[in-house]
Short mmCIF file of C-alpha atoms in Angstrom, two decimals:
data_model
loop_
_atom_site.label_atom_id
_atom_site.label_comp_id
_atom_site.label_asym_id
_atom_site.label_seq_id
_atom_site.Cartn_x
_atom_site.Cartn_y
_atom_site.Cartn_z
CA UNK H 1 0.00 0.00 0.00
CA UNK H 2 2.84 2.43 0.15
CA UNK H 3 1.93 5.15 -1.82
CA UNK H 4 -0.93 4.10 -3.08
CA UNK H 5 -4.75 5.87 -1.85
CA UNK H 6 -6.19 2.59 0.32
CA UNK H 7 -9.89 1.63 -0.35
CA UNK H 8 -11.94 1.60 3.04
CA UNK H 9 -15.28 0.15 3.47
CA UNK H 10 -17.55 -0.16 6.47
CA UNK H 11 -15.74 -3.63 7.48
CA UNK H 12 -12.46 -2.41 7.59
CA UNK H 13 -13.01 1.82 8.56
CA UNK H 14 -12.93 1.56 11.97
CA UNK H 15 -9.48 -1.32 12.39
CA UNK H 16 -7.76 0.97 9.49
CA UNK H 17 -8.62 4.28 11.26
CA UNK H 18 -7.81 2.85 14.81
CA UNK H 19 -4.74 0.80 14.05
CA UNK H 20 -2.97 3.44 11.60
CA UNK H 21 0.35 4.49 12.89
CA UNK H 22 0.69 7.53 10.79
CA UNK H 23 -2.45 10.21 10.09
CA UNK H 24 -5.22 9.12 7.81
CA UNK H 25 -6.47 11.45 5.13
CA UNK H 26 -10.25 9.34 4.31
CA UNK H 27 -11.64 11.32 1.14
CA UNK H 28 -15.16 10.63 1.14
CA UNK H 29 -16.45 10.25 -2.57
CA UNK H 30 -18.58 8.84 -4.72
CA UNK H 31 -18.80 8.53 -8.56
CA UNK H 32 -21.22 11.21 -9.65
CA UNK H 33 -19.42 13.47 -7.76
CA UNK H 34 -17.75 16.19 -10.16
CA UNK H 35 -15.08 17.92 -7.90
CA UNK H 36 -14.52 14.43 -6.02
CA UNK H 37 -13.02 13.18 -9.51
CA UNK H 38 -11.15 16.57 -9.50
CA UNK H 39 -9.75 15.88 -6.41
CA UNK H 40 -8.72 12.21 -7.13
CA UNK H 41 -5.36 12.81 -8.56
CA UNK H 42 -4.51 15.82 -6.04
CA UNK H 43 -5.11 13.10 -3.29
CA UNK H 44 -3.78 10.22 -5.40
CA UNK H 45 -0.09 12.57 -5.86
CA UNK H 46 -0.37 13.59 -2.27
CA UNK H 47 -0.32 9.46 -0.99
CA UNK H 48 2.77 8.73 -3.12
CA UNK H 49 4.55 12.37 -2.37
CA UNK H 50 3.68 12.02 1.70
CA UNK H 51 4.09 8.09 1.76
CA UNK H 52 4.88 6.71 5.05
CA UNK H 53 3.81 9.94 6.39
CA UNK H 54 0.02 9.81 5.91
CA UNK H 55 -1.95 7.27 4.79
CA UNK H 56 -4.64 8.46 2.26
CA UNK H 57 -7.77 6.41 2.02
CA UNK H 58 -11.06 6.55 0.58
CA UNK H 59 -14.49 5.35 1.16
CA UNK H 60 -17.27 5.07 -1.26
CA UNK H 61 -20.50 6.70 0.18
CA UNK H 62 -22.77 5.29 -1.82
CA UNK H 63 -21.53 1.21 -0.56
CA UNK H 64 -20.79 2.30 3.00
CA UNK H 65 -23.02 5.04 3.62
CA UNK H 66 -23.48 4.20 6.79
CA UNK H 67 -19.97 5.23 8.28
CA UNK H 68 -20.91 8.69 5.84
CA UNK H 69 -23.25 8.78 8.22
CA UNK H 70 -21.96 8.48 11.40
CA UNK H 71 -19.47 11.62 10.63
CA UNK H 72 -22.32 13.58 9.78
CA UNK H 73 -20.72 13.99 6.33
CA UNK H 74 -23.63 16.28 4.18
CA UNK H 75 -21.55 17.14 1.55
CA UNK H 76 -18.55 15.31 -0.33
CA UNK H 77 -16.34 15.42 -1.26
CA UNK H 78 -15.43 15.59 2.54
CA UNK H 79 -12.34 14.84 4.22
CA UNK H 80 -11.63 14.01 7.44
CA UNK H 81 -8.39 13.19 8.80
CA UNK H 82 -7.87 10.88 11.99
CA UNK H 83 -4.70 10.82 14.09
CA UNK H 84 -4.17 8.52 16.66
CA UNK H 85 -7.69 6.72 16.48
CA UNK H 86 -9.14 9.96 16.95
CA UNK H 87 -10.92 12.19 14.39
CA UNK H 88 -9.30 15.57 13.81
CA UNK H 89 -10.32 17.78 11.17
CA UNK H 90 -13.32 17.41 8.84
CA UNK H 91 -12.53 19.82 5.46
CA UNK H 92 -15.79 20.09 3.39
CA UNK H 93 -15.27 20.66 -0.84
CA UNK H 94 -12.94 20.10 -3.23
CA UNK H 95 -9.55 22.67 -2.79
CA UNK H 96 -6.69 22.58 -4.68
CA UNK H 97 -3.41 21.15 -4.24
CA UNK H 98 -1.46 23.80 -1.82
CA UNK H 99 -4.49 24.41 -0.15
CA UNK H 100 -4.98 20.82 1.45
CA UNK H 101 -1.53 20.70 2.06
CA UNK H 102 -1.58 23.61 4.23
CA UNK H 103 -4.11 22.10 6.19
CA UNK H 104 -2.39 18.81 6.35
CA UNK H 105 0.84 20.27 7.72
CA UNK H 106 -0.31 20.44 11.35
CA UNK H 107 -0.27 16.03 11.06
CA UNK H 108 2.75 15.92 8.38
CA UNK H 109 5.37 19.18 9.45
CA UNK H 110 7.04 18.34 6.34
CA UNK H 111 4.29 18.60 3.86
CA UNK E 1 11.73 32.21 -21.22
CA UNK E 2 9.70 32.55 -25.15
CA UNK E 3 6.42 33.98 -25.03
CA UNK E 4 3.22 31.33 -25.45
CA UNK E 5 1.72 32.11 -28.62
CA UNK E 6 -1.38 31.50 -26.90
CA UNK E 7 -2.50 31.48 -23.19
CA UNK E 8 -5.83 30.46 -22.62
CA UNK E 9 -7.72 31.75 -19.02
CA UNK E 10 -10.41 28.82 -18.28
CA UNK E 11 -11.41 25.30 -19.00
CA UNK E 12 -15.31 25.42 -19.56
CA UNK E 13 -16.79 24.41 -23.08
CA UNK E 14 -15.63 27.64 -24.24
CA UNK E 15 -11.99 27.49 -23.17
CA UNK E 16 -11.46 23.69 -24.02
CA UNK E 17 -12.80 24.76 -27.53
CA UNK E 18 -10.65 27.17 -28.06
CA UNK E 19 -7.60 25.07 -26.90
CA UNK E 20 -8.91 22.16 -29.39
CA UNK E 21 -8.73 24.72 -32.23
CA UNK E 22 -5.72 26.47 -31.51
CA UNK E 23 -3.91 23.51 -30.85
CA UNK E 24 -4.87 22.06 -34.21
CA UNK E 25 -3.64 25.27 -35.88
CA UNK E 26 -0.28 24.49 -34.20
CA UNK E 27 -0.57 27.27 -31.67
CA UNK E 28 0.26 24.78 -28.66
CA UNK E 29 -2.07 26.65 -26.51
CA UNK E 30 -1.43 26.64 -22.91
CA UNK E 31 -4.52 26.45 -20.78
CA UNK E 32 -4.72 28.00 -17.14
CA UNK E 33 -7.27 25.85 -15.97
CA UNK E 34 -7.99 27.03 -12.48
CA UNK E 35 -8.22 24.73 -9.53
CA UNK E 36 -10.34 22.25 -8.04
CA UNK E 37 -13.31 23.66 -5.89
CA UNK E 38 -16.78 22.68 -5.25
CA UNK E 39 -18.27 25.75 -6.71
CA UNK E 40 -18.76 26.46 -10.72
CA UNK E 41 -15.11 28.09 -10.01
CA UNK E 42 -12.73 24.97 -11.05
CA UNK E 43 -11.94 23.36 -14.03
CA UNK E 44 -14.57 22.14 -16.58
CA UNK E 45 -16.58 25.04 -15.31
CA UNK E 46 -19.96 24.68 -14.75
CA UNK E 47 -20.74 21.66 -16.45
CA UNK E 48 -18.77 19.82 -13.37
CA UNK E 49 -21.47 20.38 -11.09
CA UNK E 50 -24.09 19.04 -13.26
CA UNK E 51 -25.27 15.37 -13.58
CA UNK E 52 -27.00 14.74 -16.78
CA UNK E 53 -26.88 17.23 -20.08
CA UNK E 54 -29.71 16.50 -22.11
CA UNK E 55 -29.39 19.10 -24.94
CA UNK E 56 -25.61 18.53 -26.11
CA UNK E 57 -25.60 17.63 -29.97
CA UNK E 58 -24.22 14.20 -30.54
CA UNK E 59 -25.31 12.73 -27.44
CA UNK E 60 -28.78 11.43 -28.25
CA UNK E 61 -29.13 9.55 -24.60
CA UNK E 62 -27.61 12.51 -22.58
CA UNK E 63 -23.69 12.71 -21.37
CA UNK E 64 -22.95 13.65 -17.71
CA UNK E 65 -21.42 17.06 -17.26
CA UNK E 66 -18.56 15.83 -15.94
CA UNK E 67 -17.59 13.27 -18.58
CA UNK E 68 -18.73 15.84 -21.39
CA UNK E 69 -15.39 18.38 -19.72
CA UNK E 70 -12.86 15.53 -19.27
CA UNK E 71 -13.38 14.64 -22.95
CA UNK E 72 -13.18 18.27 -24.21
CA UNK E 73 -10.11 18.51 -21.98
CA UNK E 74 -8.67 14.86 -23.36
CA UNK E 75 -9.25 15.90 -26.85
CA UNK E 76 -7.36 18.98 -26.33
CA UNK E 77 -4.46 17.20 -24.78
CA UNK E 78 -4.48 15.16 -27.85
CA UNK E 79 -3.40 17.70 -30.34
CA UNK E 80 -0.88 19.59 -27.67
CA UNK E 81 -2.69 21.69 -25.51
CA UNK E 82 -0.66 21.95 -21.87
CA UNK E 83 -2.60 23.00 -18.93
CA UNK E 84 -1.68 24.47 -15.45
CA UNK E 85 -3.85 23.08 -12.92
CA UNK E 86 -4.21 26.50 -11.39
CA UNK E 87 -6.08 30.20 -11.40
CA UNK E 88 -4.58 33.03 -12.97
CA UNK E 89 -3.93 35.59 -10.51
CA UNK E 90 -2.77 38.72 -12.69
CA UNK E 91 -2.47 40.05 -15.55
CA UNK E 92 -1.10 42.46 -17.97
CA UNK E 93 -2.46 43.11 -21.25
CA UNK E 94 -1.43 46.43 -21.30
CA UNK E 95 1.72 45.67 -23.33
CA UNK E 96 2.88 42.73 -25.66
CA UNK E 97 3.62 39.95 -25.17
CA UNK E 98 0.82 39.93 -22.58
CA UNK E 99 1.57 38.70 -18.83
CA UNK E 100 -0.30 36.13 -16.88
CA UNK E 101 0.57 35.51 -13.24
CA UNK E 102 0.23 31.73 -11.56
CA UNK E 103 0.94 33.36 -8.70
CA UNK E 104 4.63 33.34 -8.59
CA UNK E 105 4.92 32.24 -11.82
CA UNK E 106 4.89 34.38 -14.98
CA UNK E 107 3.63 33.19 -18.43
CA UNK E 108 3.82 35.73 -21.48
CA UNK E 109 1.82 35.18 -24.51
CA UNK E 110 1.96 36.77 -27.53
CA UNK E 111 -2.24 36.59 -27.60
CA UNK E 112 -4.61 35.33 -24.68
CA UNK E 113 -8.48 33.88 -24.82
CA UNK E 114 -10.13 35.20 -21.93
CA UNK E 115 -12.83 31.80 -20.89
CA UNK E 116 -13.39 32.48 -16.95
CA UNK E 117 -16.64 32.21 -17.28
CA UNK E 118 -19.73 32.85 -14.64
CA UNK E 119 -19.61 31.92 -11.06
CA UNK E 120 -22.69 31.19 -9.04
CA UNK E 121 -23.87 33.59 -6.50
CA UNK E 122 -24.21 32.90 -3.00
CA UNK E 123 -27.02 34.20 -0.49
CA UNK E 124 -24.14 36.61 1.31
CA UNK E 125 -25.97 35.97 4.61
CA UNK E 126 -23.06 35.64 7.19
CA UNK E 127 -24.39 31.86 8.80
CA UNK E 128 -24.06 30.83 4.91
CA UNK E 129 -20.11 30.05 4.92
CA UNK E 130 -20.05 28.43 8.38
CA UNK E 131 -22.94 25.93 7.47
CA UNK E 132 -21.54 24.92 3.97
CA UNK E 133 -21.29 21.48 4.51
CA UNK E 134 -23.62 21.10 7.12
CA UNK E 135 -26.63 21.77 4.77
CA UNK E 136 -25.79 24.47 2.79
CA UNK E 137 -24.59 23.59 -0.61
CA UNK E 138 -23.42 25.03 -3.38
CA UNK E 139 -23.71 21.35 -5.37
CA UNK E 140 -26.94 19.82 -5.41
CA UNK E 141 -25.33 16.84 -7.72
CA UNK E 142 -22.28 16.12 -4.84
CA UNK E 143 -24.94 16.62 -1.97
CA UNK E 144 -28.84 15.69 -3.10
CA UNK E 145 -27.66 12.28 -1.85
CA UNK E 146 -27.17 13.17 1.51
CA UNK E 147 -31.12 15.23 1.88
CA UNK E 148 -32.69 11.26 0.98
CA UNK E 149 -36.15 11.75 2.90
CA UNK E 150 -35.57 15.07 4.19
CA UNK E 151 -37.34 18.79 3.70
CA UNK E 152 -35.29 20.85 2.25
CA UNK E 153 -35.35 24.43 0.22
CA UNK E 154 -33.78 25.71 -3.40
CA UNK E 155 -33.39 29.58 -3.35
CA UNK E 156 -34.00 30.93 -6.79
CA UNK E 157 -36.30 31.05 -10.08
CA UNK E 158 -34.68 30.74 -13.11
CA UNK E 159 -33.73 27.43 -14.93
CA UNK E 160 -31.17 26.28 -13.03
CA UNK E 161 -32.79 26.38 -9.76
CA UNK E 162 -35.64 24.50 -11.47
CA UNK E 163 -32.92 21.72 -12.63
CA UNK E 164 -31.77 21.68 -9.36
CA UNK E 165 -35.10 21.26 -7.33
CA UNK E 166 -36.03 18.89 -9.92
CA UNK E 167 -33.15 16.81 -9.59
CA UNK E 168 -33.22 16.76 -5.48
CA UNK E 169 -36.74 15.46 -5.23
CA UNK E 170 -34.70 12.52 -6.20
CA UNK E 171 -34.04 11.97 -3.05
CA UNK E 172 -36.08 14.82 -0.54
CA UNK E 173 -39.29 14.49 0.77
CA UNK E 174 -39.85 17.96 -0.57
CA UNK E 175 -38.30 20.63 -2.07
CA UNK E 176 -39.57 24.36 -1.13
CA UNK E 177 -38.37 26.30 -4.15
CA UNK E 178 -38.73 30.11 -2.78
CA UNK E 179 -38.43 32.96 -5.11
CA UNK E 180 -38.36 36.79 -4.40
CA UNK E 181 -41.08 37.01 -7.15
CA UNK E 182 -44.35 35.57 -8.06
CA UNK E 183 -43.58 34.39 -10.97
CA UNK E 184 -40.40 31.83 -12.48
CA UNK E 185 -38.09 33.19 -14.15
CA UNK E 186 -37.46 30.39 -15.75
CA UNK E 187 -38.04 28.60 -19.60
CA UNK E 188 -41.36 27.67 -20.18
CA UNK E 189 -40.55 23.78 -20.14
CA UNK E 190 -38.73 24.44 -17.13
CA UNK E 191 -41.86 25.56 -15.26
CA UNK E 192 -43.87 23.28 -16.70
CA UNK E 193 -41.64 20.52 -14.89
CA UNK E 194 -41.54 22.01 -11.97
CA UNK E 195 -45.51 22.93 -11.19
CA UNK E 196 -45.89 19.35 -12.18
CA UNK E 197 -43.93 17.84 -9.75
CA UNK E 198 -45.70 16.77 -6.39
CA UNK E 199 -42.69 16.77 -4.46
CA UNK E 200 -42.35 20.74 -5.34
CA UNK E 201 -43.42 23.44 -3.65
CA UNK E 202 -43.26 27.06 -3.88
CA UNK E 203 -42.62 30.16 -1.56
CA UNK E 204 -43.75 33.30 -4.01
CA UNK E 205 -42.51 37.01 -2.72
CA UNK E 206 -39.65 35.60 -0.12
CA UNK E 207 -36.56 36.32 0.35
CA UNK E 208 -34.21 33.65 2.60
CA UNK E 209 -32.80 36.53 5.39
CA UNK E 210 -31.31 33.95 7.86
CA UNK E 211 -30.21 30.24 8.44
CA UNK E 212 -31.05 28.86 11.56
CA UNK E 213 -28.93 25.97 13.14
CA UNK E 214 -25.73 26.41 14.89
CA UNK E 215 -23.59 22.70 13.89
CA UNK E 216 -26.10 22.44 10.94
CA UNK E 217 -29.65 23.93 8.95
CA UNK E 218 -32.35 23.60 10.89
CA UNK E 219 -34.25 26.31 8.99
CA UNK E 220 -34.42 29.40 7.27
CA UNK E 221 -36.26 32.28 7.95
CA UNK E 222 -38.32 33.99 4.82
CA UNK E 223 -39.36 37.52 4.54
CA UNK E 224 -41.60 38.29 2.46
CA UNK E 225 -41.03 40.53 -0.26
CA UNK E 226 -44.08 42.61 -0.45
CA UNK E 227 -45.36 42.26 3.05
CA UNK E 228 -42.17 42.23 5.06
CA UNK E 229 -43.43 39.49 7.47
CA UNK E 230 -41.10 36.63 8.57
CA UNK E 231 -41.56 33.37 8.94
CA UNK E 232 -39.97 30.16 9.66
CA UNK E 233 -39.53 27.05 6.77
CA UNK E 234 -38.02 24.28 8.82
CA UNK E 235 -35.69 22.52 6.45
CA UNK E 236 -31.96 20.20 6.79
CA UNK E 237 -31.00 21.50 3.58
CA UNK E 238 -30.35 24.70 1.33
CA UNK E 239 -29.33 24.90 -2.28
CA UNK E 240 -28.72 28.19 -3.63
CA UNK E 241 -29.43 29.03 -7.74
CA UNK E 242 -29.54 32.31 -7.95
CA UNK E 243 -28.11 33.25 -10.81
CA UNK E 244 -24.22 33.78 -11.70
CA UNK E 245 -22.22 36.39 -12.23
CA UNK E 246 -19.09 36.54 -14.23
CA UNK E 247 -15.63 35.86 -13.23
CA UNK E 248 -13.79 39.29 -14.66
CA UNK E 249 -12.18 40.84 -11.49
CA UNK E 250 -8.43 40.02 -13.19
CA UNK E 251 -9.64 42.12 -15.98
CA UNK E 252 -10.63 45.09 -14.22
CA UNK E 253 -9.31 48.56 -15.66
CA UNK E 254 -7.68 46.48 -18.15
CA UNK E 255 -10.50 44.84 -20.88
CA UNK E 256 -14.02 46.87 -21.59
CA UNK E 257 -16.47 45.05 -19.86
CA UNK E 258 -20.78 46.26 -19.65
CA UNK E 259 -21.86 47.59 -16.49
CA UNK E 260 -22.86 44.01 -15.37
CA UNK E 261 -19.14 42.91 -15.52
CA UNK E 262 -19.44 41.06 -18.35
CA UNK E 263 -16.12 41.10 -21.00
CA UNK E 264 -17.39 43.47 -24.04
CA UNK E 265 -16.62 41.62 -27.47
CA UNK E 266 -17.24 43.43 -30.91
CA UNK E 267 -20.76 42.40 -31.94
CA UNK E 268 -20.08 38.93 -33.96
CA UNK E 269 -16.56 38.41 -33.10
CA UNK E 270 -14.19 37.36 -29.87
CA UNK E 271 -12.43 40.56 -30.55
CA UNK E 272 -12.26 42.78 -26.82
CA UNK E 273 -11.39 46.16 -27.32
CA UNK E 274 -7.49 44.95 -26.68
CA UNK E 275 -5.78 44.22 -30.16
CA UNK E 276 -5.00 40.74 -29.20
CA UNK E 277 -7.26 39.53 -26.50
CA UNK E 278 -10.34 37.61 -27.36
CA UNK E 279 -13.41 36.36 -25.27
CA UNK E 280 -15.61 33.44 -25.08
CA UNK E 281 -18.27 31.77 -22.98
CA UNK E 282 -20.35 32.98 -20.75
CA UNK E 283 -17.62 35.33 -19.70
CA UNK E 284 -19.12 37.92 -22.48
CA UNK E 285 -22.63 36.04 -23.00
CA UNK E 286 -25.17 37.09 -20.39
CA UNK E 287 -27.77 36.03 -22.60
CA UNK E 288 -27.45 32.16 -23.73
CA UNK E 289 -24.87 30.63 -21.09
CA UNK E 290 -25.31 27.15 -22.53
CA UNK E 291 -22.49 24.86 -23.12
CA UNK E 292 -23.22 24.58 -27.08
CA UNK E 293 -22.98 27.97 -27.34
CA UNK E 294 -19.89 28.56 -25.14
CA UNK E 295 -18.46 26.13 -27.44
CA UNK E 296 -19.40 27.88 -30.85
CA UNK E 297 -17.58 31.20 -29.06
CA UNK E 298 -14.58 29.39 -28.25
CA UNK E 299 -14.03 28.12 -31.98
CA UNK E 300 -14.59 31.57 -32.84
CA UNK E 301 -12.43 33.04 -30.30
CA UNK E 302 -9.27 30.51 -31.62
CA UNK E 303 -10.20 31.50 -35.60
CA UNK E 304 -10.26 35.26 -34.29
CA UNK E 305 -6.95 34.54 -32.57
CA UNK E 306 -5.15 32.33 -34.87
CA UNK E 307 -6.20 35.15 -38.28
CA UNK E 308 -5.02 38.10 -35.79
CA UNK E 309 -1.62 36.05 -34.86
CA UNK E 310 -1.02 35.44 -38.69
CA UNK E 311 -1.42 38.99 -39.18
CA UNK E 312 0.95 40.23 -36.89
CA UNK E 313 3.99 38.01 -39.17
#
């Protein structure tokens, strides 16, 4: 998986999340979702460019809805980021590149 | 560093056009496509926050929006178009070659297509921002989903806030469509579809003047237009459609633009009152703002370009 953006469904969310020893970027998406195929690549470069530093994930709302639904996620794509088992930020829309890395750098200093 | 011979500002129908043609007449165009976002503002334009298109020629069972851009953009690519996957953030058409800022970054170009485009308008109500996400949404394709069995409002009259309240009964219980007028706005077949819709309903003379809900929309509060009384809609959801307005704040001082802010092109042409710079899409077109016809400008915009370029030998 190093490098690559790891596929998370309602079966393995929760272990992933919880057992993760580095932050977890989960991009919430789904495939009529315009800006969440803009995003794709931003998020695909950012796994390979960060690797071993972050793990970014995604989860498909329309299979596993139901863990969209326990974060309260009304709008996607959504990301929310989870350090240490714990959530920690929720960022709402698509935004480009430098943006999310800005507000990724609090989890990876280096990014 | 040589001067582009072409920079193009935007990646709608209109911009992707022009970068098909002008890369065909060997003009290796490079495209400043903007960045992703989930408002019209990002590239593919407006079309990316639309599902199905029903009315683009050669796609007799419909294309979604988003499919329709990344095949403009591939063909593009395929004759030599290059693209920055960012927004412009100055420029300088006083003098030639023209400057265009990436922020840091400087591209000159010997002409530029201006294709930015129209940008939807928001409310402007200061709960609007923090509740983005949390029930306000400026995507009613990336969000309907989430509104499956709920109450929820569409603020506006015209055809796309008709598409949009038409497309989120999909999944709502109802849709309130309120509009500061008594009457729509909107194209005839467009009305027709939505008075015939059960799920549809309609609040005539209001005007949405506050969101209630601190973590997320409980509500919004209407006033009415004519009477001035306020009252409460309880809904989870708000989609705003109330119209666009185009994205020419780079050109400011620099490019002749209407009152309205949209670019000023010589009547039948791309041609801007700059020798040089040319304008397409709904940029300059307050009056059609379809993707067929932001097309048709963008050919005409690369034809205008490519004759004045030749020219200037």
């Amino acid at each position: 998986m190093a490098g690559g953006v790891l596929t998370l469904t309602s079966a393995n969310f929760d272990e992933t999340v919880k057992s993760a020893t580095t932050p977890v970027v989960v991009d919430f998406w789904a495939e009529w979702c315009g800006p969440c195929k803009a995003i794709a690549p931003v998020l695909a470069e950012i796994a390979t460019e960060q690797a071993g530093k972050v793990t970014v994930a995604k989860l498909n709302v329309d299979d596993h809805g139901e863990v969209a639904q326990r974060y309260g996620i009304m709008s996607i794509p959504t990301l929310l980021v989870f350090h240490g088992g714990e959530l920690r930020k929720k960022l709402v829309g698509a935004k480009p590149k430098a943006a999310l890395l800005a507000e990724l750098a609090e989890f990876v200093p280096s990014a | 560093m040589a001067a582009h011979e072409v920079v193009i500002i935007g990646s709608g129908p209109a911009g992707l056009t022009a970068a098909i043609y002008t890369a065909r007449a060997s003009l290796a165009p490079l495209v400043i496509e903007g960045e992703p976002s989930s408002t019209s503002d990002q590239p593919g334009g407006q079309l990316m926050l639309t599902t199905e298109v029903e009315n683009f020629p050669g796609f007799p069972q419909g294309v979604m929006g988003p499919e329709l851009m990344l095949k403009f953009r591939e063909q593009a690519e395929r004759f030599g178009a290059t693209f920055v996957t960012e927004k412009a953030t100055a420029v300088d058409l006083a003098a030639r070659p023209f400057k265009v800022w990436v922020r840091d970054t400087l591209h000159e170009a010997r002409a530029v297509i201006v294709s930015t485009g129209a940008r939807s308008l928001m409310l402007g109500l200061p709960e609007e921002t923090r509740l983005i996400g949390h029930g306000v949404s400026t995507c009613a394709t990336c969000d309907g989903f989430f509104f499956r069995g709920q109450h929820i409002a569409v603020v506006g009259g015209g055809d796309s806030a008709i598409e949009e309240a038409t497309f989120l009964t999909k999944f709502a219980e109802t849709v309130t469509l309120v509009h500061r007028r008594d009457t729509l706005r909107a194209s005839k077949i467009m009305r027709a579809r939505a008075t015939a819709n059960p799920k549809i309903r309609f609040a005539w003379n209001s005007r949405v003047t506050r969101i209630l809900g601190d973590a997320k929309v409980e509500g919004v509060v209407l006033t009415d237009t004519v009477s001035g009384e306020e009252r409460t809609l309880e809904v989870t959801g708000l989609f705003v459609a109330i119209g666009h307005r185009p994205s020419t704040d780079l050109f400011v001082g620099q490019v002749d633009m209407h009152d309205n802010g949209y670019l000023k092109t010589r009547p039948g042409t791309s041609h801007t009152n700059v020798p040089g710079v040319f304008a397409c899409g709904d940029v300059q077109d307050s009056v059609y703002r379809q993707a067929i016809t932001a097309a048709g400008s963008g050919c005409m915009a690369a034809i205008d370009c490519e004759r004045w370029l030749e020219a200037q030998h």
